[in-house]
């Protein structure tokens, strides 16, 4: 098996005639955490949406475990092991938290076990199973969204701004969960963040996007914070 679960090669992505991502090369290592950093409008979410198959590439290649998936639909990428958690703590608001999990688990042989494992990772959700998801706090909905994605047992978990607008205690829980999951092996994480400290704490490597191009890249860890902030200031 390749030592990279996702490889992006010379990727261009456009909205209409406007190219937003320009010639991006990016690698997500197997069992690692890769952070993509940058200001609003840098092209981070566009990059993730292209990786998930929600936006077409206008040039370049996207590979999962070495296989070219550039033209694949999102559902086919899901079956290949990619799970995408978009920005904004998204859930089915009129359904209970338990129903949000069950709708993903239905049809899976291991659905019940997968729900149990997801709830073990986010124990705060166990007491909220019967509550309408739209009534949960932003942090609780974010945990629910990640738990729902994990039920598919992905090889690659793609997270877009998971700490946006949520309380510090939940940020800590999400950080703990990412470290625990990747530490077990079998899961890689591609993370978009503006919260530099959080991202570098969990990431093995980072990329900084500026105006849709890679402005800097390097190893994760708190010692990289100055280089990241310098690149983001360009």
PDB file of C-alpha atoms in Angstrom:
ATOM      1  CA  UNK A   1       0.000   0.000   0.000  1.00  0.00           C
ATOM      2  CA  UNK A   2       1.158   3.535  -0.751  1.00  0.00           C
ATOM      3  CA  UNK A   3       2.451   5.674   2.110  1.00  0.00           C
ATOM      4  CA  UNK A   4       0.005   8.380   0.960  1.00  0.00           C
ATOM      5  CA  UNK A   5      -3.766   8.037   1.097  1.00  0.00           C
ATOM      6  CA  UNK A   6      -4.422  11.201  -0.941  1.00  0.00           C
ATOM      7  CA  UNK A   7      -2.273  12.831  -3.588  1.00  0.00           C
ATOM      8  CA  UNK A   8      -3.248  16.060  -5.349  1.00  0.00           C
ATOM      9  CA  UNK A   9      -1.189  16.829  -8.444  1.00  0.00           C
ATOM     10  CA  UNK A  10      -1.052  20.213 -10.217  1.00  0.00           C
ATOM     11  CA  UNK A  11      -4.713  20.792  -9.357  1.00  0.00           C
ATOM     12  CA  UNK A  12      -6.721  23.679 -10.778  1.00  0.00           C
ATOM     13  CA  UNK A  13     -10.308  24.277  -9.653  1.00  0.00           C
ATOM     14  CA  UNK A  14     -12.593  27.001 -10.979  1.00  0.00           C
ATOM     15  CA  UNK A  15     -15.963  28.569 -10.362  1.00  0.00           C
ATOM     16  CA  UNK A  16     -17.185  29.325 -13.839  1.00  0.00           C
ATOM     17  CA  UNK A  17     -14.362  31.118 -15.637  1.00  0.00           C
ATOM     18  CA  UNK A  18     -12.583  32.107 -12.427  1.00  0.00           C
ATOM     19  CA  UNK A  19      -9.811  29.760 -11.320  1.00  0.00           C
ATOM     20  CA  UNK A  20      -9.678  29.629  -7.520  1.00  0.00           C
ATOM     21  CA  UNK A  21      -7.097  26.874  -6.934  1.00  0.00           C
ATOM     22  CA  UNK A  22      -3.932  27.097  -9.038  1.00  0.00           C
ATOM     23  CA  UNK A  23      -1.536  24.191  -9.611  1.00  0.00           C
ATOM     24  CA  UNK A  24      -1.747  22.764  -6.098  1.00  0.00           C
ATOM     25  CA  UNK A  25       0.395  19.750  -5.186  1.00  0.00           C
ATOM     26  CA  UNK A  26      -0.502  18.169  -1.850  1.00  0.00           C
ATOM     27  CA  UNK A  27      -0.009  14.813  -0.146  1.00  0.00           C
ATOM     28  CA  UNK A  28      -1.853  13.343   2.840  1.00  0.00           C
ATOM     29  CA  UNK A  29       0.220  10.613   4.432  1.00  0.00           C
ATOM     30  CA  UNK A  30      -1.322   7.345   5.507  1.00  0.00           C
ATOM     31  CA  UNK A  31      -2.320   7.516   9.201  1.00  0.00           C
ATOM     32  CA  UNK A  32      -1.214  11.169   9.404  1.00  0.00           C
ATOM     33  CA  UNK A  33      -2.838  14.572   9.816  1.00  0.00           C
ATOM     34  CA  UNK A  34      -2.338  17.209   7.143  1.00  0.00           C
ATOM     35  CA  UNK A  35      -3.467  20.772   7.826  1.00  0.00           C
ATOM     36  CA  UNK A  36      -4.309  23.327   5.155  1.00  0.00           C
ATOM     37  CA  UNK A  37      -4.109  26.860   6.519  1.00  0.00           C
ATOM     38  CA  UNK A  38      -4.857  30.280   5.098  1.00  0.00           C
ATOM     39  CA  UNK A  39      -7.132  33.292   5.356  1.00  0.00           C
ATOM     40  CA  UNK A  40     -10.708  33.482   4.140  1.00  0.00           C
ATOM     41  CA  UNK A  41     -10.798  33.398   0.354  1.00  0.00           C
ATOM     42  CA  UNK A  42      -7.476  31.554   0.050  1.00  0.00           C
ATOM     43  CA  UNK A  43      -9.132  28.572  -1.665  1.00  0.00           C
ATOM     44  CA  UNK A  44      -9.073  26.110   1.244  1.00  0.00           C
ATOM     45  CA  UNK A  45     -12.693  24.981   1.093  1.00  0.00           C
ATOM     46  CA  UNK A  46     -12.571  24.858  -2.708  1.00  0.00           C
ATOM     47  CA  UNK A  47      -9.621  22.483  -2.452  1.00  0.00           C
ATOM     48  CA  UNK A  48     -11.484  20.223  -0.031  1.00  0.00           C
ATOM     49  CA  UNK A  49     -14.638  20.208  -2.116  1.00  0.00           C
ATOM     50  CA  UNK A  50     -12.614  19.165  -5.141  1.00  0.00           C
ATOM     51  CA  UNK A  51     -10.972  16.376  -3.146  1.00  0.00           C
ATOM     52  CA  UNK A  52     -14.428  15.159  -2.098  1.00  0.00           C
ATOM     53  CA  UNK A  53     -15.721  15.293  -5.682  1.00  0.00           C
ATOM     54  CA  UNK A  54     -18.155  18.146  -5.085  1.00  0.00           C
ATOM     55  CA  UNK A  55     -16.314  20.411  -7.528  1.00  0.00           C
ATOM     56  CA  UNK A  56     -14.670  19.271 -10.762  1.00  0.00           C
ATOM     57  CA  UNK A  57     -10.971  19.694 -11.379  1.00  0.00           C
ATOM     58  CA  UNK A  58     -10.226  21.825 -14.430  1.00  0.00           C
ATOM     59  CA  UNK A  59      -6.654  20.514 -14.526  1.00  0.00           C
ATOM     60  CA  UNK A  60      -4.501  18.088 -12.581  1.00  0.00           C
ATOM     61  CA  UNK A  61      -5.162  14.795 -10.812  1.00  0.00           C
ATOM     62  CA  UNK A  62      -6.566  13.527  -7.507  1.00  0.00           C
ATOM     63  CA  UNK A  63      -5.532  10.061  -6.339  1.00  0.00           C
ATOM     64  CA  UNK A  64      -6.836   7.964  -3.439  1.00  0.00           C
ATOM     65  CA  UNK A  65      -4.435   5.209  -2.408  1.00  0.00           C
ATOM     66  CA  UNK A  66      -2.716   5.697  -5.746  1.00  0.00           C
ATOM     67  CA  UNK A  67      -5.892   5.340  -7.820  1.00  0.00           C
ATOM     68  CA  UNK A  68      -6.941   8.213 -10.074  1.00  0.00           C
ATOM     69  CA  UNK A  69     -10.370   9.373  -8.827  1.00  0.00           C
ATOM     70  CA  UNK A  70     -10.367  12.771 -10.541  1.00  0.00           C
ATOM     71  CA  UNK A  71     -13.564  12.079 -12.484  1.00  0.00           C
ATOM     72  CA  UNK A  72     -15.335  10.084  -9.775  1.00  0.00           C
ATOM     73  CA  UNK A  73     -18.650  11.205  -8.242  1.00  0.00           C
ATOM     74  CA  UNK A  74     -18.693  11.945  -4.470  1.00  0.00           C
ATOM     75  CA  UNK A  75     -20.578   8.756  -3.537  1.00  0.00           C
ATOM     76  CA  UNK A  76     -17.987   6.638  -5.332  1.00  0.00           C
ATOM     77  CA  UNK A  77     -15.216   8.362  -3.386  1.00  0.00           C
ATOM     78  CA  UNK A  78     -17.120   7.581  -0.176  1.00  0.00           C
ATOM     79  CA  UNK A  79     -17.128   3.887  -1.031  1.00  0.00           C
ATOM     80  CA  UNK A  80     -13.377   4.207  -1.656  1.00  0.00           C
ATOM     81  CA  UNK A  81     -12.931   5.444   1.919  1.00  0.00           C
ATOM     82  CA  UNK A  82     -13.308   9.243   1.915  1.00  0.00           C
ATOM     83  CA  UNK A  83     -15.586  11.007   4.406  1.00  0.00           C
ATOM     84  CA  UNK A  84     -16.167  14.769   4.233  1.00  0.00           C
ATOM     85  CA  UNK A  85     -17.404  16.958   7.090  1.00  0.00           C
ATOM     86  CA  UNK A  86     -18.211  20.392   5.639  1.00  0.00           C
ATOM     87  CA  UNK A  87     -17.966  23.693   7.432  1.00  0.00           C
ATOM     88  CA  UNK A  88     -20.838  24.788   9.657  1.00  0.00           C
ATOM     89  CA  UNK A  89     -21.740  21.924  12.051  1.00  0.00           C
ATOM     90  CA  UNK A  90     -24.190  20.494   9.539  1.00  0.00           C
ATOM     91  CA  UNK A  91     -26.874  18.055  10.658  1.00  0.00           C
ATOM     92  CA  UNK A  92     -30.432  17.007   9.864  1.00  0.00           C
ATOM     93  CA  UNK A  93     -31.978  19.517  12.235  1.00  0.00           C
ATOM     94  CA  UNK A  94     -35.467  18.031  12.468  1.00  0.00           C
ATOM     95  CA  UNK A  95     -34.101  14.562  13.289  1.00  0.00           C
ATOM     96  CA  UNK A  96     -32.750  13.476  16.647  1.00  0.00           C
ATOM     97  CA  UNK A  97     -29.035  13.021  17.174  1.00  0.00           C
ATOM     98  CA  UNK A  98     -29.576   9.261  17.183  1.00  0.00           C
ATOM     99  CA  UNK A  99     -31.485   9.389  13.910  1.00  0.00           C
ATOM    100  CA  UNK A 100     -28.669  11.444  12.363  1.00  0.00           C
ATOM    101  CA  UNK A 101     -26.306   8.588  13.162  1.00  0.00           C
ATOM    102  CA  UNK A 102     -28.731   5.837  12.215  1.00  0.00           C
ATOM    103  CA  UNK A 103     -29.378   7.236   8.738  1.00  0.00           C
ATOM    104  CA  UNK A 104     -25.705   6.639   7.927  1.00  0.00           C
ATOM    105  CA  UNK A 105     -25.562   3.282   9.699  1.00  0.00           C
ATOM    106  CA  UNK A 106     -28.620   1.859   7.912  1.00  0.00           C
ATOM    107  CA  UNK A 107     -27.636  -0.773   5.396  1.00  0.00           C
ATOM    108  CA  UNK A 108     -24.235  -1.372   6.984  1.00  0.00           C
ATOM    109  CA  UNK A 109     -23.596  -4.792   8.464  1.00  0.00           C
ATOM    110  CA  UNK A 110     -21.631  -3.210  11.294  1.00  0.00           C
ATOM    111  CA  UNK A 111     -23.907  -0.180  11.682  1.00  0.00           C
ATOM    112  CA  UNK A 112     -24.800  -0.717  15.340  1.00  0.00           C
ATOM    113  CA  UNK A 113     -21.185  -1.316  16.327  1.00  0.00           C
ATOM    114  CA  UNK A 114     -20.046   1.715  14.309  1.00  0.00           C
ATOM    115  CA  UNK A 115     -22.543   3.946  16.128  1.00  0.00           C
ATOM    116  CA  UNK A 116     -21.313   2.634  19.468  1.00  0.00           C
ATOM    117  CA  UNK A 117     -17.694   3.319  18.549  1.00  0.00           C
ATOM    118  CA  UNK A 118     -18.525   6.838  17.367  1.00  0.00           C
ATOM    119  CA  UNK A 119     -20.346   7.589  20.619  1.00  0.00           C
ATOM    120  CA  UNK A 120     -17.407   6.266  22.635  1.00  0.00           C
ATOM    121  CA  UNK A 121     -15.246   8.878  20.909  1.00  0.00           C
ATOM    122  CA  UNK A 122     -17.729  11.649  21.779  1.00  0.00           C
ATOM    123  CA  UNK A 123     -19.272  10.538  25.098  1.00  0.00           C
ATOM    124  CA  UNK A 124     -21.088  13.864  25.528  1.00  0.00           C
ATOM    125  CA  UNK A 125     -23.418  12.767  22.713  1.00  0.00           C
ATOM    126  CA  UNK A 126     -24.633   9.689  24.585  1.00  0.00           C
ATOM    127  CA  UNK A 127     -27.014  11.734  26.717  1.00  0.00           C
ATOM    128  CA  UNK A 128     -28.279  13.665  23.678  1.00  0.00           C
ATOM    129  CA  UNK A 129     -29.335  10.776  21.444  1.00  0.00           C
ATOM    130  CA  UNK A 130     -33.040  11.596  21.768  1.00  0.00           C
ATOM    131  CA  UNK A 131     -32.641  15.353  21.346  1.00  0.00           C
ATOM    132  CA  UNK A 132     -33.480  17.096  18.097  1.00  0.00           C
ATOM    133  CA  UNK A 133     -30.215  17.910  16.356  1.00  0.00           C
ATOM    134  CA  UNK A 134     -31.323  21.459  15.584  1.00  0.00           C
ATOM    135  CA  UNK A 135     -31.512  22.138  19.328  1.00  0.00           C
ATOM    136  CA  UNK A 136     -27.946  21.085  20.044  1.00  0.00           C
ATOM    137  CA  UNK A 137     -25.183  23.616  20.598  1.00  0.00           C
ATOM    138  CA  UNK A 138     -22.732  24.349  17.791  1.00  0.00           C
ATOM    139  CA  UNK A 139     -20.080  22.239  19.483  1.00  0.00           C
ATOM    140  CA  UNK A 140     -22.457  19.327  19.978  1.00  0.00           C
ATOM    141  CA  UNK A 141     -23.538  19.481  16.325  1.00  0.00           C
ATOM    142  CA  UNK A 142     -19.896  19.481  15.252  1.00  0.00           C
ATOM    143  CA  UNK A 143     -19.200  16.375  17.309  1.00  0.00           C
ATOM    144  CA  UNK A 144     -22.324  14.788  15.817  1.00  0.00           C
ATOM    145  CA  UNK A 145     -21.188  15.614  12.279  1.00  0.00           C
ATOM    146  CA  UNK A 146     -17.772  14.027  12.842  1.00  0.00           C
ATOM    147  CA  UNK A 147     -19.309  10.999  14.559  1.00  0.00           C
ATOM    148  CA  UNK A 148     -21.685  10.537  11.613  1.00  0.00           C
ATOM    149  CA  UNK A 149     -18.756  10.611   9.163  1.00  0.00           C
ATOM    150  CA  UNK A 150     -16.817   8.051  11.197  1.00  0.00           C
ATOM    151  CA  UNK A 151     -19.649   5.519  10.953  1.00  0.00           C
ATOM    152  CA  UNK A 152     -18.598   4.931   7.327  1.00  0.00           C
ATOM    153  CA  UNK A 153     -15.193   3.795   8.658  1.00  0.00           C
ATOM    154  CA  UNK A 154     -13.242   6.052   6.307  1.00  0.00           C
ATOM    155  CA  UNK A 155      -9.611   5.802   5.298  1.00  0.00           C
ATOM    156  CA  UNK A 156      -9.505   9.580   4.877  1.00  0.00           C
ATOM    157  CA  UNK A 157     -11.495  12.025   7.025  1.00  0.00           C
ATOM    158  CA  UNK A 158     -11.748  15.513   5.503  1.00  0.00           C
ATOM    159  CA  UNK A 159     -12.645  18.255   8.008  1.00  0.00           C
ATOM    160  CA  UNK A 160     -13.449  21.831   7.004  1.00  0.00           C
ATOM    161  CA  UNK A 161     -12.992  24.330   9.870  1.00  0.00           C
ATOM    162  CA  UNK A 162     -14.065  21.924  12.656  1.00  0.00           C
ATOM    163  CA  UNK A 163     -13.325  24.475  15.413  1.00  0.00           C
ATOM    164  CA  UNK A 164     -15.204  27.403  13.881  1.00  0.00           C
ATOM    165  CA  UNK A 165     -17.552  29.060  16.362  1.00  0.00           C
ATOM    166  CA  UNK A 166     -17.369  26.409  19.077  1.00  0.00           C
ATOM    167  CA  UNK A 167     -16.339  26.571  22.701  1.00  0.00           C
ATOM    168  CA  UNK A 168     -12.756  25.781  23.785  1.00  0.00           C
ATOM    169  CA  UNK A 169     -13.750  22.645  25.707  1.00  0.00           C
ATOM    170  CA  UNK A 170     -15.194  21.091  22.529  1.00  0.00           C
ATOM    171  CA  UNK A 171     -12.106  22.147  20.539  1.00  0.00           C
ATOM    172  CA  UNK A 172     -10.073  20.174  23.076  1.00  0.00           C
ATOM    173  CA  UNK A 173     -12.366  17.148  22.638  1.00  0.00           C
ATOM    174  CA  UNK A 174     -12.047  17.284  18.850  1.00  0.00           C
ATOM    175  CA  UNK A 175      -8.264  17.577  19.121  1.00  0.00           C
ATOM    176  CA  UNK A 176      -8.151  14.576  21.451  1.00  0.00           C
ATOM    177  CA  UNK A 177     -10.319  12.548  19.090  1.00  0.00           C
ATOM    178  CA  UNK A 178      -8.205  13.331  16.009  1.00  0.00           C
ATOM    179  CA  UNK A 179      -5.007  12.356  17.819  1.00  0.00           C
ATOM    180  CA  UNK A 180      -6.594   9.167  19.162  1.00  0.00           C
ATOM    181  CA  UNK A 181      -8.036   8.092  15.816  1.00  0.00           C
ATOM    182  CA  UNK A 182      -4.891   8.631  13.777  1.00  0.00           C
ATOM    183  CA  UNK A 183      -2.793   7.071  16.525  1.00  0.00           C
ATOM    184  CA  UNK A 184      -4.709   3.804  16.118  1.00  0.00           C
ATOM    185  CA  UNK A 185      -3.715   3.567  12.454  1.00  0.00           C
ATOM    186  CA  UNK A 186      -5.933   3.085   9.444  1.00  0.00           C
ATOM    187  CA  UNK A 187      -7.160   6.684   9.249  1.00  0.00           C
ATOM    188  CA  UNK A 188      -5.672   9.857   7.803  1.00  0.00           C
ATOM    189  CA  UNK A 189      -7.086  13.363   8.287  1.00  0.00           C
ATOM    190  CA  UNK A 190      -7.064  16.335   5.934  1.00  0.00           C
ATOM    191  CA  UNK A 191      -7.910  19.392   7.987  1.00  0.00           C
ATOM    192  CA  UNK A 192      -8.685  22.954   6.918  1.00  0.00           C
ATOM    193  CA  UNK A 193      -8.270  25.484   9.723  1.00  0.00           C
ATOM    194  CA  UNK A 194      -7.727  29.142  10.503  1.00  0.00           C
ATOM    195  CA  UNK A 195      -6.945  28.298  14.144  1.00  0.00           C
ATOM    196  CA  UNK A 196      -3.186  27.902  13.675  1.00  0.00           C
ATOM    197  CA  UNK A 197      -2.435  26.622  17.173  1.00  0.00           C
ATOM    198  CA  UNK A 198      -5.031  23.854  17.000  1.00  0.00           C
ATOM    199  CA  UNK A 199      -4.004  22.813  13.492  1.00  0.00           C
ATOM    200  CA  UNK A 200      -0.286  22.590  14.261  1.00  0.00           C
ATOM    201  CA  UNK A 201      -0.917  20.718  17.517  1.00  0.00           C
ATOM    202  CA  UNK A 202      -2.569  17.840  15.650  1.00  0.00           C
ATOM    203  CA  UNK A 203      -0.850  17.992  12.247  1.00  0.00           C
ATOM    204  CA  UNK A 204       2.191  16.064  11.060  1.00  0.00           C
ATOM    205  CA  UNK A 205       2.531  18.455   8.134  1.00  0.00           C
ATOM    206  CA  UNK A 206       0.950  21.680   6.914  1.00  0.00           C
ATOM    207  CA  UNK A 207       0.351  23.631   3.730  1.00  0.00           C
ATOM    208  CA  UNK A 208      -0.435  27.343   3.619  1.00  0.00           C
ATOM    209  CA  UNK A 209      -2.688  28.508   0.795  1.00  0.00           C
ATOM    210  CA  UNK A 210      -2.622  32.118  -0.400  1.00  0.00           C
ATOM    211  CA  UNK A 211      -4.707  33.219  -3.381  1.00  0.00           C
ATOM    212  CA  UNK A 212      -5.231  29.593  -4.332  1.00  0.00           C
ATOM    213  CA  UNK A 213      -1.534  28.696  -4.426  1.00  0.00           C
ATOM    214  CA  UNK A 214       0.759  26.914  -1.982  1.00  0.00           C
ATOM    215  CA  UNK A 215       2.705  29.671  -0.236  1.00  0.00           C
ATOM    216  CA  UNK A 216       4.501  27.454   2.291  1.00  0.00           C
ATOM    217  CA  UNK A 217       4.630  23.902   3.569  1.00  0.00           C
ATOM    218  CA  UNK A 218       6.446  22.024   6.287  1.00  0.00           C
ATOM    219  CA  UNK A 219       6.257  19.773   9.334  1.00  0.00           C
ATOM    220  CA  UNK A 220       3.595  20.299  11.983  1.00  0.00           C
ATOM    221  CA  UNK A 221       4.172  21.132  15.620  1.00  0.00           C
ATOM    222  CA  UNK A 222       4.111  24.322  17.661  1.00  0.00           C
ATOM    223  CA  UNK A 223       7.583  25.268  16.417  1.00  0.00           C
ATOM    224  CA  UNK A 224       6.156  25.887  12.954  1.00  0.00           C
ATOM    225  CA  UNK A 225       3.719  28.586  14.078  1.00  0.00           C
ATOM    226  CA  UNK A 226       6.000  31.521  13.230  1.00  0.00           C
ATOM    227  CA  UNK A 227       6.668  30.224   9.704  1.00  0.00           C
ATOM    228  CA  UNK A 228       2.943  29.629   9.141  1.00  0.00           C
ATOM    229  CA  UNK A 229       1.941  33.100  10.332  1.00  0.00           C
ATOM    230  CA  UNK A 230       4.653  34.646   8.160  1.00  0.00           C
ATOM    231  CA  UNK A 231       3.364  32.766   5.108  1.00  0.00           C
ATOM    232  CA  UNK A 232      -0.218  33.771   5.900  1.00  0.00           C
ATOM    233  CA  UNK A 233       0.861  37.413   6.041  1.00  0.00           C
ATOM    234  CA  UNK A 234       2.206  37.353   2.487  1.00  0.00           C
TER     235      UNK A 234
END
